[in-house]
CSV table of C-alpha atoms in Angstrom, one decimal:
chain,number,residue,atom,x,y,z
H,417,UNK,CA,0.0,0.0,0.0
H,418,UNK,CA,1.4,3.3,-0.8
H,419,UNK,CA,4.6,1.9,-3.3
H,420,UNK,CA,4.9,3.1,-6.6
H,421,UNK,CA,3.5,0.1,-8.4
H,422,UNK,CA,0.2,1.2,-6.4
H,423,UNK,CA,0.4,4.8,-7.2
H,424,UNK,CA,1.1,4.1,-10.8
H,425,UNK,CA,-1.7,1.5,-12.1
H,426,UNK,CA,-5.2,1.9,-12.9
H,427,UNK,CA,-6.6,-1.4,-10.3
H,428,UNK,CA,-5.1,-3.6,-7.9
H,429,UNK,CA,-5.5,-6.0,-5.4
H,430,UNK,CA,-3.5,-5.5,-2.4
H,431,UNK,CA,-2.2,-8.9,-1.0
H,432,UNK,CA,-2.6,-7.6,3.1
H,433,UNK,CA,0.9,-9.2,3.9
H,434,UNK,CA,2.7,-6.0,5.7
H,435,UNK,CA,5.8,-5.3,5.2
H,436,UNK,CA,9.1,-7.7,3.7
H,437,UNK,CA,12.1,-7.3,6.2
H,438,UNK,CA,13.9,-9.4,4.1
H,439,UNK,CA,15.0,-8.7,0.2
H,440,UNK,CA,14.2,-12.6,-0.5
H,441,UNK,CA,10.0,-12.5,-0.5
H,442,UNK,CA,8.7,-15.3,1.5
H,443,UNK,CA,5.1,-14.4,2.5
H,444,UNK,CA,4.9,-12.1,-0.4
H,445,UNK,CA,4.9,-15.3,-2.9
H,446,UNK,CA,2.2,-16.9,-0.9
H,447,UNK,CA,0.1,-13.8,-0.6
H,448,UNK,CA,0.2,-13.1,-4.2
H,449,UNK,CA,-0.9,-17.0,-5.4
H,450,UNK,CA,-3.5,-16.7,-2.8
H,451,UNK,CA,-4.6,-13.2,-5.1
H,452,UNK,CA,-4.0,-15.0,-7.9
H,453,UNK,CA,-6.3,-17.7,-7.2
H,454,UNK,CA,-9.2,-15.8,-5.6
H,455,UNK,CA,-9.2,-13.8,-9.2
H,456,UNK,CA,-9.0,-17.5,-11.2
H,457,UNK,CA,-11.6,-18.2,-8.8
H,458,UNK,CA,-14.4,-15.3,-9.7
H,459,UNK,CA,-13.3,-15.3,-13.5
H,460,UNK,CA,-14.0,-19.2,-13.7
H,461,UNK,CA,-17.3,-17.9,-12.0
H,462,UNK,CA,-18.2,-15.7,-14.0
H,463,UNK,CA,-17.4,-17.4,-17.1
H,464,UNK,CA,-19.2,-20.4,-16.0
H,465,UNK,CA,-16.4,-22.7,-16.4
H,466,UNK,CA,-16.3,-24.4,-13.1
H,467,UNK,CA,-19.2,-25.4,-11.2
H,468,UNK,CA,-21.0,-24.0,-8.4
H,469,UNK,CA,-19.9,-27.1,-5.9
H,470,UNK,CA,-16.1,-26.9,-6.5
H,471,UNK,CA,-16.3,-23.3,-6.5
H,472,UNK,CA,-17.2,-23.3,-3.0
H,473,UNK,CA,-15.3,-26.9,-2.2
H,474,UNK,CA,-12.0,-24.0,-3.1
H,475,UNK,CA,-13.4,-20.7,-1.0
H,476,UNK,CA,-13.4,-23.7,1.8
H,477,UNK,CA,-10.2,-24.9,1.7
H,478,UNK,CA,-8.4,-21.9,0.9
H,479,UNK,CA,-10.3,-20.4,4.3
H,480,UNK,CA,-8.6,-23.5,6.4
H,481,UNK,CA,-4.8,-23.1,4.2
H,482,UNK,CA,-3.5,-21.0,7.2
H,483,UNK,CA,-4.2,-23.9,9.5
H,484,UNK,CA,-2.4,-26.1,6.9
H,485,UNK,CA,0.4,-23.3,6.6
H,486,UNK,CA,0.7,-23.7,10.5
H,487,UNK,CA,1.4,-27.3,10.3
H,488,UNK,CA,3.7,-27.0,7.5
H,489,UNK,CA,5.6,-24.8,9.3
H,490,UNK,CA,6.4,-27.6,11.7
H,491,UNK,CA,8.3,-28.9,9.2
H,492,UNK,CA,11.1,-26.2,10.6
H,493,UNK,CA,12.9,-28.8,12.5
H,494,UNK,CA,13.2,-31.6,9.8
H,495,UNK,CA,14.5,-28.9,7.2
H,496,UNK,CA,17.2,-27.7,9.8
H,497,UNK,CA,18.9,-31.5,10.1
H,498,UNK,CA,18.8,-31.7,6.5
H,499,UNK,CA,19.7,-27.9,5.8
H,500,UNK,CA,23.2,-29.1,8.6
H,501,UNK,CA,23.7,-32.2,5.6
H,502,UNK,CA,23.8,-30.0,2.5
H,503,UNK,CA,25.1,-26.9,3.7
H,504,UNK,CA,28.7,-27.9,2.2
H,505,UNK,CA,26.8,-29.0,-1.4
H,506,UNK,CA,28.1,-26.9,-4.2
H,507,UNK,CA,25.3,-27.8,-6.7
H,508,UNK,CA,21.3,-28.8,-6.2
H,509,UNK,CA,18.5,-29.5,-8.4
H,510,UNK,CA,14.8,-28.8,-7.8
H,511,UNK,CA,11.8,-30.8,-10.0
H,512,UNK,CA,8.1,-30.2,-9.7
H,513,UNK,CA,5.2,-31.0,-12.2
H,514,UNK,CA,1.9,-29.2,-13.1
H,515,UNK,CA,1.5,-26.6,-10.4
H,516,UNK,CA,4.5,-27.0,-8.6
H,517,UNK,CA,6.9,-26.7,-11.5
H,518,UNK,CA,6.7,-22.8,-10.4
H,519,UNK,CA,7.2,-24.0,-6.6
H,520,UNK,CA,10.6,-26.0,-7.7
H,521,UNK,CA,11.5,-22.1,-9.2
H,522,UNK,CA,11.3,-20.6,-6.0
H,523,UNK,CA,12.9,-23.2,-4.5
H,524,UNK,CA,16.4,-22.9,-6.5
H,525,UNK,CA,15.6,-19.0,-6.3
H,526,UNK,CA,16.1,-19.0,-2.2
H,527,UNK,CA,18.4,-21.7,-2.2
H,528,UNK,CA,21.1,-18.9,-4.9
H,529,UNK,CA,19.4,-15.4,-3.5
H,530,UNK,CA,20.4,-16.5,0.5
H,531,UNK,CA,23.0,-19.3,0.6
H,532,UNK,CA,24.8,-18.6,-2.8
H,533,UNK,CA,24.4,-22.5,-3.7
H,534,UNK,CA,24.1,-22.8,-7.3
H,535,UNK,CA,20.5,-24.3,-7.8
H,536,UNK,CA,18.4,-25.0,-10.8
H,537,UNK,CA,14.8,-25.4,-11.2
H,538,UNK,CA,13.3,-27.4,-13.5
H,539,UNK,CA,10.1,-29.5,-14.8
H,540,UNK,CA,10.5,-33.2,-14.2
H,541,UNK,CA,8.9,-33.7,-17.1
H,542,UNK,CA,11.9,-32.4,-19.3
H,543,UNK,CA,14.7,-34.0,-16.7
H,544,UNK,CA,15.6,-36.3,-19.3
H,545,UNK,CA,16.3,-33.4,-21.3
H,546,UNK,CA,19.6,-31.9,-19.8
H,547,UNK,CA,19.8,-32.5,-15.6
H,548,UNK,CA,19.5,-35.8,-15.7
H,549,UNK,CA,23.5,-36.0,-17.3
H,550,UNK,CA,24.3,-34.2,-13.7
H,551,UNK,CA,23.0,-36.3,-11.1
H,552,UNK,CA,25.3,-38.7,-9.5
H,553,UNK,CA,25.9,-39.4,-5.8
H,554,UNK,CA,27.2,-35.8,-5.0
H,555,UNK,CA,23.8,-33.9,-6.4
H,556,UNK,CA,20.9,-33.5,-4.1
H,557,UNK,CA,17.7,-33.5,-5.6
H,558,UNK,CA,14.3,-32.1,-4.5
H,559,UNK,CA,12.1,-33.5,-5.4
H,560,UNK,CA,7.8,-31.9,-4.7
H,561,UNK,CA,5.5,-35.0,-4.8
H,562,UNK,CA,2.1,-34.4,-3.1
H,563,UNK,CA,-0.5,-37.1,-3.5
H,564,UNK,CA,-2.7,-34.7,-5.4
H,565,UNK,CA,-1.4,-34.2,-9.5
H,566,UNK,CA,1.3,-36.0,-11.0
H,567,UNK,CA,2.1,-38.4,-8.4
H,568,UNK,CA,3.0,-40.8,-10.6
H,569,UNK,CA,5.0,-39.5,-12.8
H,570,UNK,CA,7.0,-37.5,-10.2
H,571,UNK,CA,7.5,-41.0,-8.8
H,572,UNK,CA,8.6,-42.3,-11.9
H,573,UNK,CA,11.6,-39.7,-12.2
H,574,UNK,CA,12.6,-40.0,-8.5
H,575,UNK,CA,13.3,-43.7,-9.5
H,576,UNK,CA,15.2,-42.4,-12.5
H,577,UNK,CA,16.7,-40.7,-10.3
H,578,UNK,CA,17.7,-43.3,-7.8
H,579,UNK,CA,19.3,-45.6,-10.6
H,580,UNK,CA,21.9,-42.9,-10.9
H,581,UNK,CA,23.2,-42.7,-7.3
H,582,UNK,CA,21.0,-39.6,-7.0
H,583,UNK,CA,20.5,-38.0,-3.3
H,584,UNK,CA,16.9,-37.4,-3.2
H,585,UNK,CA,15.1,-35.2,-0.6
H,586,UNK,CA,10.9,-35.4,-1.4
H,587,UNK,CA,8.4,-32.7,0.1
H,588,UNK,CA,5.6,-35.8,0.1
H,589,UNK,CA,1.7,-35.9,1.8
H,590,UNK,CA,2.0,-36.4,5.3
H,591,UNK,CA,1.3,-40.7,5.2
H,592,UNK,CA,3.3,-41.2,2.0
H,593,UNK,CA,4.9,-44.7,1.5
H,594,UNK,CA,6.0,-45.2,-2.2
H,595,UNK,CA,8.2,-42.3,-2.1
H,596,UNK,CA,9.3,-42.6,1.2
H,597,UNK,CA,10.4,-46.2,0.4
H,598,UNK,CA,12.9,-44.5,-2.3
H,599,UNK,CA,13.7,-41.2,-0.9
H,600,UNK,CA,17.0,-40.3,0.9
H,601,UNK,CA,15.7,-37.7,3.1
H,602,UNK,CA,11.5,-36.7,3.6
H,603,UNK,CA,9.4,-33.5,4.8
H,604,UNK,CA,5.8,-34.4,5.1
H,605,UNK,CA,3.6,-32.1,4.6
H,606,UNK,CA,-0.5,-31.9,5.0
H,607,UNK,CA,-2.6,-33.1,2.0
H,608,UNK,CA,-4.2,-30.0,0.3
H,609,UNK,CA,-6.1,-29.4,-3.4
H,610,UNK,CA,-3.2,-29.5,-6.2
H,611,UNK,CA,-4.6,-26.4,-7.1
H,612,UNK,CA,-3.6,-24.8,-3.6
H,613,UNK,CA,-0.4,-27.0,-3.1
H,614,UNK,CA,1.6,-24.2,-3.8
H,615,UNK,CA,0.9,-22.4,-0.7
H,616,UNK,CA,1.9,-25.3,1.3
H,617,UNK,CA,4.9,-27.1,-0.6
H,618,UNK,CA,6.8,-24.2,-0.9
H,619,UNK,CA,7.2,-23.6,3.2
H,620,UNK,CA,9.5,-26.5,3.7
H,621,UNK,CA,11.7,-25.1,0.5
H,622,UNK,CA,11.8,-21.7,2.3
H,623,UNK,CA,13.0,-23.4,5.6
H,624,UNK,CA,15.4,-24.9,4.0
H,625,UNK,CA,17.3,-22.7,2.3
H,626,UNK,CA,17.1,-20.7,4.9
H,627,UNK,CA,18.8,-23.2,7.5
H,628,UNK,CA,21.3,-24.0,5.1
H,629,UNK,CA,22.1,-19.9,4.7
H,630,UNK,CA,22.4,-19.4,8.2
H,631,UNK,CA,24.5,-21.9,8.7
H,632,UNK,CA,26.9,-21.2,5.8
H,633,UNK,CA,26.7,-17.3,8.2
H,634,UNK,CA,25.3,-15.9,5.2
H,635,UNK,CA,22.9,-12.5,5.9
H,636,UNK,CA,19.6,-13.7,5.2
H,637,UNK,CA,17.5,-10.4,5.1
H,638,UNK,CA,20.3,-8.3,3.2
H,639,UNK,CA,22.1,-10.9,0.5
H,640,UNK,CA,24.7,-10.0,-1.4
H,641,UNK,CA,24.3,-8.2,-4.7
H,642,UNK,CA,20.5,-8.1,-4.7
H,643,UNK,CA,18.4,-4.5,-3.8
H,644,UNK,CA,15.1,-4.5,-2.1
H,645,UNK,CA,13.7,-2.4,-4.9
H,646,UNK,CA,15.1,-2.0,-8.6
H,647,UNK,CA,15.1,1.7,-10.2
H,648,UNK,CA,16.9,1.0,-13.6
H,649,UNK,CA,15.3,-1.1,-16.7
């Protein structure tokens, strides 16, 4: 409220998440996919292209995600004893599918903006089409595989990965067993719409990059070479 980009356009919706501290957004993300999908929402609406029932089944769960954000945030102490495994790892690789392909993004994104780990996200669906010539037993892999979407296939390239010595840590549903029977490391998480997943598999991500950056004693709110607002084109 009151920033430039506000001044300057014509309509917006303002996400209500008070100020960022830090330069690398955390509850800004979640508060703009939660916009994001509120305006999906009434345009489906009004268009008529999703019924009545599941538009309400949506308005329900997204009023109970903060209780779902809550428990995902318990996730804090599993991500800080992996975060003290990895912090050394020079290289790491983040896959998601359907509406967490954006999720694996952010993921890589913290993982660079705060601990300065080279990370890459990408689609598992095109892993075969460059990472997979990079994994071997040195290259963590994240892995987001909620029960809701593509669980299959996700599961399908975690075994890929697994034939190639691959570390795999996997953000699952909280009861998983078929990836937890191939997974090196897991962060359980509670089961949400894969439409809303977003909101809830990207916590444990955050978490850990920011363990892993605190323990490398890197400045999480102020990282190098990155400005809180940019001026020039």
């Amino acid at each position: 409220v009151g920033s430039s980009i506000s001044r300057e356009t014509h309509a917006g919706s303002h996400t209500h998440a008070g100020p960022e501290i830090g330069v690398a957004s955390t509850k800004a993300f979640t508060t703009q996919i939660t916009v994001l999908i509120m305006m999906a929402l009434r345009l489906a609406k009004a268009k008529g292209t999703l019924s009545k029932t599941d538009f309400h089944r949506y308005l329900q769960e997204l009023e109970i995600i903060p209780e779902k954000v809550k428990e995902a945030l318990e996730t804090d102490a599993k991500a800080k004893e992996i975060a003290a495994i990895f912090k050394n790892t020079q290289n790491c690789l983040y896959l998601g599918r359907g509406y967490n392909f954006p999720v694996a993004l952010e993921g890589a994104l913290k993982l660079k903006e705060i601990s300065y780990i080279h990370a890459e996200g990408y689609p598992a669906a095109e892993m075969k089409h460059g990472p997979i010539a990079l994994i071997d037993e040195h290259m963590p892999v994240i892995a987001i595989a909620p029960k809701q979407g593509h669980y299959d296939k996700i599961v399908s390239n975690i075994q890929e990965i697994k034939s190639r010595s691959g570390i795999i840590i996997a953000v699952v549903t909280k009861g998983d067993t078929q990836v937890r029977g191939l997974a090196d490391y897991i962060i359980e998480i509670p089961e949400t719409s894969d439409a809303l997943s977003p909101l809830i598999t990207t916590i444990p991500l955050q978490l850990l990059s920011y363990h892993i950056a605190v323990m490398r004693g890197c400045n999480v709110d102020q990282p190098r070479n990155l400005a809180k607002s940019v001026t020039v084109e």
